[in-house]
Amino acid sequence: MNMALLRMTLKKNWVLIAIFYGILTMYLSVMISMFDPEEVNKLLEMVEMFPENLMKAMGFTSIATTLTAYLASWLYGMLMLGLPMVYCIILGNRLVAKMVDNNSIAYLLSTPNSRIRIIITRGVYAILSLILLFTAVTATGVLLSESIYPGLLDIAAFIKLNIITAMVNMVVMMISFFFSCLFNEAKYSSLLGAGVPIIFLLMNMLSGVSDKIEYLKRFTIYGLFDPVGVINGETVWQAQLIYAAIIAVLFSSAVLIFNKKRLPI
Amino acid sequence: MSERPLIEVKNVTLTYRSGKGVFDLDFNVKAGEIMGYLGPNGAGKTTTIRALLGFMKPDRGECLIGGLDCTKNAAAVQQRLGYIPGEITFPDDMHGDEFLKFISDMRRTAKNGHKGLNNNHKNRQKELTELFELDLKGRIRKFSKGMKQKLAIVTAFMHDPEILILDEPTSGLDPLMQNRFEALLSEEKSKGKTILMSSHLFEEVEKTCDNVLIIKDGRIVKQSDIHGLAASQRKTYIVRTSDAARLAALMEGENFETGPLASADSLEIFVNSADTGRFIRILAGADILDLDVKAQTLEDVFMQFYTGNTGDGGAAKQNEHGIT
C-alpha cells in the first residue's frame, strides 16, 4: 500500500463514486416512495397485468408485501447489480489498463515503489470504493425509509442484504480489475472486463424467463445471490465465503500477473 | 566496490513477438561517466532502457544498476534513479505543480525514512523550474510538447539522483532550452552523476558525452570514447590543381581513398584525422590552386554504420583502422 497513490486515486475518481451514489439514491427514493403499505394489493394486481416471465427476467421474482422484501425484490434483483456493474467496469479499466495503454504508469513505476505495492494500492481502492458506495447507499436507504415509513424497514435484514450485494459487486469489480491487469491494451481490457460480467448478468436474467433454463443462473456469479431469500432469513455465510474466496483469488492472480508481465512503456 | 560499474548490461537479449528487439547487448557505464546511446528510430534504444528500468525482463542476460537486478529489485533501483521516458505521458487531468508534489510523495516510502524530498530537493525543484522557465500552473493536458518535456526533466532531476537514464531528453525543446539542458548535464557531471542518454542527435552526444555506444538493428555496432570517434572522423578534401596527372601520381601508393572527380581539375580525397600531416606534405609537392574541406560530423561516422556494409564498406573499414 502506498498512501500517496491511494489519495491520488481517490482524488481522481471520487466523482465516479458520487455519480453512482446519486443514481442509486434516486432509484432508492423513487422505489421507497412508491411503496404504499395500504395499496400493496393494488401493486400486486398491476404486476399481474404483465407477463410473468417478463417480470421474472427483470428480477421481480416474488411479490413482496413488506417494505424490506419489496426493496429486495424490486431494487436488489436487478438494479443494484446492473448499475454498480457499470461503475465496476469503468473503474476497473481505468485503474490499470488505461495507464499502461497510455504509458502514464511509467511515472508510477519510476518511483521507489514495487509493482506489487502499486497494483495492490489500486486494487484496494477498487474494493474500498465499493464499500464506501454501499455504506452510503445503505445509510441513505435506512434514513429514507425511516423518514417516510418509520419502523417499517427491517434494518438488520436490509444491512445483511447490502453486504451480500456489495460482495457480489466486488466479484464483478475484481473480474474487471483482473482483465485490466492482464492486458496491456485498454480495448482488450474493457472488452473482457465488461463482456464477462454482462454475460453473467444476461444469463441471470434469462434464467428467470423459463424454468427450463433456470439452471443458467448457476453458472454465473449470481447463482448464490438470492436477495429475497436473504430477507426471509436464509443463511448467507456460505455464499459470502465463496464470494470472498473468488475475490481473493482474482485479486492475487491479478497482482501476480501484473508483477511478472512485460510492460511496453 | 568502487570499481564496479554503476550500470551493467550483461549479454542481454530481449525480443518482441515481431522478432525485433535487442540482441547480446553487453556494456557498462562507470560511476561518473556520461554515456551517449546513439541509434536511429527502432534500433532498440528504448527497449534497452525498458530493461534497465525493470519494465521488461530480458529473455537472456541481466541488467544491474548499483549491483542490483533491475527486474527483481526495481523499487530499490528506482531509489537511486532519475528517468525521462522517451514517450512522455502524464497521468490524466493533473496540474503541473500537483504532479511534482505527487511524485515527491511517491518517493517518500517507509524504506527511505519518510523523507522523500527534503528542503534541498524542494529548492532544486524550484531552481530547475526557473532554469527551464516552466510555468507549473494549469493542466498538464493543455501543456505544449516542449512544456511537457521540461516537466519531465524537472521530474527526473529534482530528487538529485546519482544515476540518470534519459531517453531522448531534448526532443521538443527549442535550441535555447537545449543549451540549458546541456549546461545542466555538465553541472550534473561535475557532481559525479552517472548518466546514460539516448539520442539521435549527434551534436548533442558529441557535446555532452564521454563515451558513445552506437546501436543498429538491436546490436551494438560500435563502442568508443568520444575522442576516439572524433579521431576516426575522415575529412573530405577537395583539391584543385593545375596538373591533375601529377597529383594523381603523387597520391599513388599512399593509401588515400579518392572520390569521384568533382571536375576535370579537382580531386576529392578522404583523409583520416591522424593522417592529416602526411597528406599535407604530399600536397606540398603539387601545384595546388585551391583546397576545400568538407568536414564530416559524427553523423557521417554514424551513417557509415547505419547504412551498413553495402557500398560504403571500404570506408567503414578504413575508419576502424583509424581508431587502432
Coordinates of N, CA, C and O in Angstrom, one line a residue, chain A residues 34-173:
Chain A
M34 N -42.7 4.9 -3.7 CA -43.7 4.2 -4.4 C -44.4 3.1 -3.6 O -45.5 2.7 -3.9
F35 N -43.6 2.7 -2.5 CA -44.2 1.7 -1.7 C -45.3 2.2 -0.8 O -45.2 3.3 -0.2
D36 N -46.5 1.5 -0.9 CA -47.6 2.0 -0.1 C -48.2 0.8 0.6 O -48.8 -0.1 0.0
P37 N -48.0 0.8 1.9 CA -48.5 -0.4 2.7 C -49.9 -0.6 2.5 O -50.4 -1.8 2.5
E38 N -50.7 0.4 2.3 CA -52.2 0.2 2.1 C -52.5 -0.4 0.7 O -53.4 -1.1 0.6
E39 N -51.6 -0.1 -0.2 CA -52.0 -0.5 -1.6 C -51.1 -1.5 -2.2 O -51.0 -1.6 -3.4
V40 N -50.5 -2.3 -1.3 CA -49.6 -3.4 -1.8 C -50.5 -4.3 -2.7 O -50.0 -4.8 -3.7
N41 N -51.7 -4.5 -2.3 CA -52.5 -5.4 -3.2 C -52.8 -4.8 -4.5 O -52.8 -5.6 -5.5
K42 N -52.9 -3.5 -4.6 CA -53.1 -2.9 -5.9 C -51.9 -3.1 -6.8 O -52.0 -3.4 -8.0
L43 N -50.7 -3.0 -6.1 CA -49.5 -3.2 -6.8 C -49.4 -4.6 -7.4 O -49.0 -4.8 -8.5
L44 N -49.9 -5.5 -6.5 CA -49.9 -6.9 -6.9 C -50.8 -7.1 -8.2 O -50.4 -7.8 -9.1
E45 N -51.9 -6.5 -8.2 CA -52.8 -6.6 -9.3 C -52.1 -6.0 -10.6 O -52.2 -6.6 -11.7
M46 N -51.4 -4.9 -10.4 CA -50.8 -4.2 -11.5 C -49.7 -5.2 -12.1 O -49.6 -5.4 -13.3
V47 N -48.9 -5.8 -11.2 CA -47.9 -6.7 -11.6 C -48.4 -7.9 -12.4 O -47.9 -8.3 -13.4
E48 N -49.6 -8.3 -12.0 CA -50.2 -9.5 -12.6 C -50.6 -9.2 -14.1 O -50.8 -10.1 -14.9
M49 N -50.7 -7.9 -14.4 CA -51.1 -7.5 -15.7 C -50.0 -7.8 -16.7 O -50.2 -7.9 -17.9
F50 N -48.8 -7.8 -16.2 CA -47.6 -8.0 -17.1 C -47.4 -9.5 -17.2 O -47.7 -10.3 -16.3
P51 N -46.8 -10.0 -18.3 CA -46.5 -11.4 -18.4 C -45.5 -11.8 -17.3 O -44.6 -11.0 -16.9
E52 N -45.7 -12.9 -16.7 CA -45.0 -13.4 -15.6 C -43.5 -13.5 -15.9 O -42.6 -13.1 -15.1
N53 N -43.2 -14.0 -17.1 CA -41.8 -14.2 -17.5 C -41.1 -12.9 -17.6 O -39.9 -12.9 -17.2
L54 N -41.7 -11.9 -18.1 CA -41.1 -10.6 -18.2 C -40.6 -10.1 -16.8 O -39.5 -9.6 -16.6
M55 N -41.6 -10.2 -15.9 CA -41.3 -9.8 -14.5 C -40.2 -10.6 -13.9 O -39.3 -10.0 -13.2
K56 N -40.1 -11.9 -14.2 CA -39.1 -12.7 -13.7 C -37.7 -12.3 -14.2 O -36.7 -12.3 -13.5
A57 N -37.7 -12.0 -15.5 CA -36.5 -11.6 -16.2 C -35.9 -10.4 -15.6 O -34.7 -10.2 -15.5
M58 N -36.8 -9.5 -15.1 CA -36.4 -8.3 -14.5 C -36.0 -8.5 -13.1 O -35.6 -7.5 -12.4
G59 N -36.1 -9.7 -12.6 CA -35.7 -10.0 -11.2 C -36.7 -9.8 -10.2 O -36.5 -10.0 -9.0
F60 N -38.0 -9.6 -10.6 CA -39.0 -9.4 -9.6 C -39.7 -10.8 -9.4 O -40.8 -11.1 -9.8
T61 N -38.9 -11.6 -8.6 CA -39.3 -13.0 -8.5 C -40.5 -13.2 -7.7 O -41.4 -14.0 -8.1
S62 N -40.5 -12.7 -6.5 CA -41.7 -12.9 -5.7 C -42.3 -11.6 -5.3 O -41.6 -10.6 -5.1
I63 N -43.6 -11.6 -5.1 CA -44.2 -10.3 -4.8 C -44.2 -10.1 -3.3 O -44.6 -10.9 -2.5
A64 N -43.6 -9.0 -3.0 CA -43.3 -8.7 -1.6 C -44.4 -7.9 -1.0 O -44.9 -7.0 -1.6
T65 N -44.6 -8.2 0.3 CA -45.6 -7.4 1.0 C -45.1 -6.6 2.1 O -45.7 -5.7 2.6
T66 N -43.8 -6.8 2.5 CA -43.2 -5.9 3.4 C -42.3 -4.9 2.7 O -41.8 -5.2 1.6
L67 N -41.9 -3.8 3.3 CA -41.1 -2.8 2.7 C -39.7 -3.4 2.3 O -39.2 -3.2 1.2
T68 N -39.2 -4.2 3.3 CA -37.8 -4.7 3.1 C -37.8 -5.7 1.9 O -36.9 -5.7 1.0
A69 N -38.8 -6.6 1.9 CA -38.9 -7.6 0.8 C -39.2 -6.9 -0.5 O -38.7 -7.3 -1.6
Y70 N -40.0 -5.9 -0.4 CA -40.3 -5.1 -1.6 C -39.0 -4.5 -2.2 O -38.8 -4.6 -3.4
L71 N -38.2 -3.9 -1.4 CA -36.9 -3.4 -1.9 C -36.0 -4.5 -2.4 O -35.4 -4.4 -3.5
A72 N -35.9 -5.6 -1.7 CA -35.0 -6.7 -2.1 C -35.4 -7.2 -3.4 O -34.6 -7.4 -4.3
S73 N -36.7 -7.3 -3.7 CA -37.2 -7.8 -4.9 C -37.1 -6.8 -6.1 O -36.6 -7.1 -7.1
W74 N -37.6 -5.6 -5.8 CA -37.7 -4.6 -6.9 C -36.4 -3.9 -7.2 O -36.1 -3.5 -8.3
L75 N -35.6 -3.7 -6.2 CA -34.3 -2.9 -6.4 C -33.1 -3.8 -6.5 O -32.2 -3.6 -7.3
Y76 N -33.0 -4.8 -5.6 CA -31.8 -5.6 -5.5 C -31.8 -6.8 -6.4 O -30.8 -7.5 -6.6
G77 N -32.9 -7.1 -7.1 CA -33.0 -8.2 -8.0 C -32.2 -7.9 -9.3 O -31.6 -8.7 -9.9
M78 N -32.2 -6.6 -9.6 CA -31.6 -6.2 -10.9 C -30.8 -4.9 -10.9 O -29.6 -4.9 -11.2
L79 N -31.5 -3.9 -10.4 CA -30.8 -2.5 -10.5 C -29.5 -2.5 -9.7 O -28.6 -1.9 -10.1
M80 N -29.6 -3.1 -8.5 CA -28.4 -3.0 -7.6 C -27.3 -3.9 -8.1 O -26.2 -3.9 -7.5
L81 N -27.5 -4.7 -9.1 CA -26.5 -5.4 -9.8 C -26.0 -4.7 -11.0 O -24.8 -4.5 -11.3
G82 N -27.0 -4.3 -11.9 CA -26.6 -3.7 -13.2 C -25.9 -2.3 -13.1 O -25.0 -2.1 -13.7
L83 N -26.4 -1.5 -12.2 CA -25.9 -0.1 -12.1 C -24.5 -0.1 -11.5 O -23.5 0.5 -12.1
P84 N -24.3 -0.8 -10.3 CA -22.9 -0.8 -9.8 C -21.9 -1.5 -10.8 O -20.7 -1.3 -10.8
M85 N -22.5 -2.5 -11.6 CA -21.6 -3.1 -12.6 C -21.0 -2.1 -13.5 O -19.8 -2.2 -13.9
V86 N -21.8 -1.1 -14.0 CA -21.2 -0.1 -14.9 C -20.1 0.6 -14.2 O -19.0 0.9 -14.7
Y87 N -20.3 0.9 -12.9 CA -19.2 1.5 -12.1 C -18.0 0.7 -12.1 O -16.8 1.2 -12.3
C88 N -18.1 -0.6 -11.8 CA -17.0 -1.5 -11.7 C -16.2 -1.6 -13.0 O -15.0 -1.6 -13.0
I89 N -17.0 -1.7 -14.1 CA -16.4 -1.8 -15.4 C -15.5 -0.6 -15.7 O -14.4 -0.6 -16.2
I90 N -16.1 0.6 -15.5 CA -15.4 1.9 -15.8 C -14.1 2.0 -14.9 O -13.0 2.2 -15.4
L91 N -14.3 1.7 -13.6 CA -13.2 1.9 -12.7 C -12.1 0.9 -12.9 O -10.9 1.2 -13.0
G92 N -12.5 -0.4 -13.1 CA -11.6 -1.5 -13.3 C -10.6 -1.2 -14.4 O -9.4 -1.3 -14.3
N93 N -11.2 -0.7 -15.5 CA -10.4 -0.4 -16.7 C -9.5 0.8 -16.5 O -8.3 0.8 -16.9
R94 N -10.0 1.8 -15.8 CA -9.2 3.0 -15.5 C -8.0 2.7 -14.6 O -7.0 3.3 -14.8
L95 N -8.2 1.8 -13.7 CA -7.1 1.7 -12.6 C -5.8 1.2 -13.1 O -4.8 1.6 -12.6
V96 N -5.8 0.3 -14.1 CA -4.5 -0.3 -14.6 C -4.4 -0.2 -16.1 O -3.5 0.5 -16.6
A97 N -5.2 -0.8 -16.8 CA -5.0 -1.0 -18.3 C -4.9 0.4 -19.0 O -4.0 0.5 -19.9
K98 N -5.7 1.3 -18.6 CA -5.7 2.6 -19.3 C -4.3 3.3 -19.1 O -3.8 3.9 -20.0
M99 N -3.8 3.2 -17.9 CA -2.5 3.8 -17.6 C -1.3 3.1 -18.3 O -0.3 3.7 -18.6
V100 N -1.5 1.8 -18.5 CA -0.5 1.0 -19.2 C -0.5 1.4 -20.7 O 0.5 1.6 -21.4
D101 N -1.8 1.5 -21.2 CA -2.0 1.7 -22.6 C -1.5 3.1 -23.0 O -0.8 3.3 -24.0
N102 N -1.7 4.1 -22.1 CA -1.2 5.4 -22.5 C 0.2 5.8 -21.9 O 0.6 6.9 -21.9
N103 N 0.8 4.7 -21.3 CA 2.2 4.9 -20.8 C 2.4 5.6 -19.5 O 3.5 5.7 -19.0
S104 N 1.3 6.2 -19.0 CA 1.5 7.1 -17.8 C 1.9 6.3 -16.6 O 2.4 6.9 -15.6
I105 N 1.7 5.0 -16.6 CA 2.1 4.2 -15.4 C 3.6 4.2 -15.3 O 4.2 3.9 -14.2
A106 N 4.3 4.6 -16.4 CA 5.8 4.7 -16.3 C 6.2 5.6 -15.1 O 7.2 5.3 -14.4
Y107 N 5.4 6.6 -14.9 CA 5.8 7.6 -13.8 C 5.6 7.0 -12.5 O 6.3 7.3 -11.5
L108 N 4.6 6.1 -12.3 CA 4.4 5.4 -11.0 C 5.5 4.5 -10.8 O 6.0 4.4 -9.7
L109 N 5.9 3.7 -11.8 CA 6.9 2.7 -11.7 C 8.3 3.2 -11.6 O 9.2 2.5 -11.2
S110 N 8.5 4.5 -11.9 CA 9.9 5.0 -11.8 C 10.1 5.7 -10.5 O 11.0 6.4 -10.3
T111 N 9.1 5.5 -9.5 CA 9.3 5.9 -8.2 C 9.7 4.6 -7.4 O 9.5 3.5 -7.9
P112 N 10.3 4.8 -6.2 CA 10.8 3.6 -5.5 C 9.7 2.8 -4.9 O 9.6 2.6 -3.7
N113 N 8.7 2.4 -5.7 CA 7.6 1.5 -5.2 C 7.6 0.3 -6.1 O 7.6 0.4 -7.3
S114 N 7.5 -0.9 -5.5 CA 7.4 -2.1 -6.4 C 6.1 -2.1 -7.1 O 5.1 -1.5 -6.7
R115 N 6.1 -2.9 -8.2 CA 4.8 -3.1 -8.9 C 3.8 -3.7 -8.0 O 2.6 -3.3 -8.1
I116 N 4.1 -4.6 -7.2 CA 3.1 -5.3 -6.3 C 2.5 -4.2 -5.4 O 1.2 -4.1 -5.3
R117 N 3.3 -3.3 -4.8 CA 2.7 -2.3 -4.0 C 1.8 -1.4 -4.7 O 0.7 -1.0 -4.2
I118 N 2.2 -1.0 -5.9 CA 1.3 -0.1 -6.7 C 0.0 -0.7 -7.1 O -1.1 -0.1 -6.9
I119 N 0.1 -2.0 -7.5 CA -1.1 -2.6 -8.0 C -2.0 -3.0 -6.9 O -3.3 -2.9 -7.0
I120 N -1.5 -3.4 -5.7 CA -2.3 -3.7 -4.5 C -3.0 -2.4 -4.1 O -4.2 -2.4 -3.8
T121 N -2.3 -1.3 -4.2 CA -3.0 0.0 -3.8 C -4.2 0.3 -4.7 O -5.2 0.7 -4.2
R122 N -4.0 0.1 -6.0 CA -5.1 0.3 -7.0 C -6.3 -0.6 -6.7 O -7.4 -0.2 -6.7
G123 N -5.9 -1.9 -6.4 CA -7.0 -2.9 -6.2 C -7.7 -2.6 -4.8 O -8.9 -2.7 -4.8
V124 N -7.0 -2.2 -3.8 CA -7.6 -1.9 -2.5 C -8.5 -0.7 -2.7 O -9.6 -0.7 -2.2
Y125 N -8.1 0.3 -3.6 CA -9.0 1.4 -3.8 C -10.3 0.9 -4.4 O -11.4 1.3 -4.0
A126 N -10.2 0.0 -5.4 CA -11.4 -0.6 -6.0 C -12.4 -1.2 -5.0 O -13.6 -0.9 -5.0
I127 N -11.8 -2.0 -4.1 CA -12.7 -2.6 -3.1 C -13.2 -1.5 -2.1 O -14.4 -1.5 -1.8
L128 N -12.3 -0.7 -1.6 CA -12.8 0.3 -0.7 C -13.9 1.2 -1.2 O -14.8 1.6 -0.5
S129 N -13.7 1.6 -2.5 CA -14.7 2.5 -3.1 C -16.1 1.8 -3.2 O -17.1 2.5 -3.0
L130 N -16.1 0.5 -3.4 CA -17.4 -0.2 -3.4 C -18.0 -0.2 -2.0 O -19.2 -0.1 -1.8
I131 N -17.1 -0.5 -1.0 CA -17.6 -0.5 0.4 C -18.2 0.9 0.7 O -19.3 1.0 1.3
L132 N -17.5 1.9 0.3 CA -18.0 3.3 0.6 C -19.3 3.5 -0.1 O -20.3 4.0 0.5
L133 N -19.4 3.1 -1.4 CA -20.6 3.3 -2.1 C -21.8 2.6 -1.5 O -22.9 3.2 -1.3
F134 N -21.6 1.3 -1.1 CA -22.7 0.6 -0.5 C -23.0 1.0 0.9 O -24.2 0.9 1.3
T135 N -22.0 1.5 1.7 CA -22.3 2.0 3.0 C -23.2 3.2 2.9 O -24.2 3.4 3.6
A136 N -22.8 4.1 1.9 CA -23.6 5.3 1.7 C -25.0 5.0 1.3 O -26.0 5.5 1.7
V137 N -25.2 4.0 0.3 CA -26.5 3.6 -0.2 C -27.3 3.0 1.0 O -28.5 3.3 1.1
T138 N -26.7 2.1 1.8 CA -27.4 1.5 2.9 C -27.9 2.6 3.9 O -29.1 2.6 4.3
A139 N -27.0 3.5 4.3 CA -27.4 4.5 5.2 C -28.5 5.4 4.6 O -29.5 5.7 5.3
T140 N -28.4 5.7 3.4 CA -29.4 6.5 2.7 C -30.8 5.8 2.7 O -31.8 6.4 3.0
G141 N -30.7 4.5 2.4 CA -31.9 3.7 2.3 C -32.6 3.7 3.7 O -33.8 3.8 3.8
V142 N -31.8 3.5 4.8 CA -32.4 3.4 6.1 C -33.0 4.8 6.4 O -34.2 4.8 6.9
L143 N -32.3 5.8 6.2 CA -32.8 7.2 6.5 C -34.1 7.5 5.8 O -35.0 8.0 6.3
L144 N -34.1 7.2 4.5 CA -35.3 7.5 3.6 C -36.4 6.7 4.1 O -37.5 7.2 4.3
S145 N -36.2 5.4 4.4 CA -37.3 4.5 4.9 C -37.9 5.0 6.2 O -39.1 5.1 6.4
E146 N -37.0 5.3 7.1 CA -37.4 5.8 8.4 C -38.1 7.1 8.4 O -39.0 7.3 9.2
S147 N -37.7 7.9 7.5 CA -38.4 9.2 7.4 C -39.8 9.1 6.7 O -40.7 9.8 7.0
I148 N -39.9 8.2 5.7 CA -41.2 8.1 5.0 C -42.1 7.1 5.7 O -43.3 7.4 6.0
Y149 N -41.6 5.9 6.1 CA -42.4 4.9 6.8 C -41.7 4.4 8.0 O -41.1 3.4 8.1
P150 N -41.7 5.3 9.1 CA -41.0 4.9 10.3 C -41.3 3.5 10.8 O -42.5 3.1 10.9
G151 N -40.2 2.7 11.1 CA -40.4 1.4 11.7 C -40.8 0.3 10.7 O -40.8 -0.9 11.1
L152 N -41.0 0.6 9.5 CA -41.4 -0.5 8.5 C -40.2 -1.3 8.0 O -40.4 -2.4 7.7
L153 N -39.0 -0.7 8.0 CA -37.9 -1.4 7.4 C -37.2 -2.3 8.4 O -37.0 -1.8 9.5
D154 N -37.0 -3.5 8.0 CA -36.2 -4.4 8.9 C -34.7 -4.1 8.6 O -34.1 -4.6 7.7
I155 N -34.2 -3.2 9.5 CA -32.9 -2.6 9.2 C -31.8 -3.7 9.2 O -30.9 -3.7 8.3
A156 N -31.9 -4.7 10.1 CA -30.8 -5.7 10.2 C -30.8 -6.5 8.9 O -29.7 -6.8 8.3
A157 N -32.0 -6.9 8.4 CA -32.0 -7.6 7.2 C -31.6 -6.8 6.0 O -30.9 -7.3 5.1
F158 N -31.9 -5.5 6.0 CA -31.5 -4.6 4.9 C -30.0 -4.5 4.9 O -29.4 -4.5 3.8
I159 N -29.4 -4.4 6.0 CA -27.9 -4.3 6.1 C -27.3 -5.6 5.5 O -26.4 -5.6 4.7
K160 N -27.9 -6.7 6.0 CA -27.4 -8.0 5.5 C -27.5 -8.1 4.0 O -26.6 -8.6 3.3
L161 N -28.6 -7.7 3.5 CA -28.8 -7.7 2.1 C -27.8 -6.8 1.3 O -27.3 -7.2 0.3
N162 N -27.5 -5.7 1.9 CA -26.5 -4.8 1.2 C -25.1 -5.4 1.3 O -24.3 -5.2 0.4
I163 N -24.8 -6.1 2.4 CA -23.4 -6.7 2.5 C -23.3 -7.7 1.4 O -22.3 -7.7 0.6
I164 N -24.2 -8.6 1.2 CA -24.1 -9.6 0.2 C -24.1 -9.0 -1.2 O -23.4 -9.4 -2.2
T165 N -24.9 -8.0 -1.4 CA -24.9 -7.3 -2.7 C -23.6 -6.6 -3.0 O -23.1 -6.6 -4.1
A166 N -23.0 -6.0 -2.0 CA -21.7 -5.4 -2.2 C -20.7 -6.4 -2.5 O -19.8 -6.2 -3.4
M167 N -20.8 -7.6 -1.9 CA -19.8 -8.6 -2.2 C -19.9 -9.2 -3.6 O -18.9 -9.4 -4.3
V168 N -21.2 -9.3 -4.1 CA -21.3 -9.8 -5.5 C -20.8 -8.8 -6.5 O -20.2 -9.1 -7.5
N169 N -20.9 -7.5 -6.1 CA -20.4 -6.5 -6.9 C -18.9 -6.4 -6.9 O -18.2 -6.0 -7.8
M170 N -18.3 -6.8 -5.7 CA -16.9 -6.8 -5.6 C -16.3 -7.9 -6.5 O -15.2 -7.8 -7.1
V171 N -17.0 -9.0 -6.7 CA -16.6 -10.0 -7.6 C -16.5 -9.4 -9.0 O -15.6 -9.6 -9.7
V172 N -17.6 -8.7 -9.4 CA -17.6 -8.0 -10.7 C -16.4 -7.1 -10.8 O -15.7 -7.1 -11.8
M173 N -16.1 -6.3 -9.8 CA -15.0 -5.4 -9.8 C -13.7 -6.1 -10.0 O -12.9 -5.7 -10.8

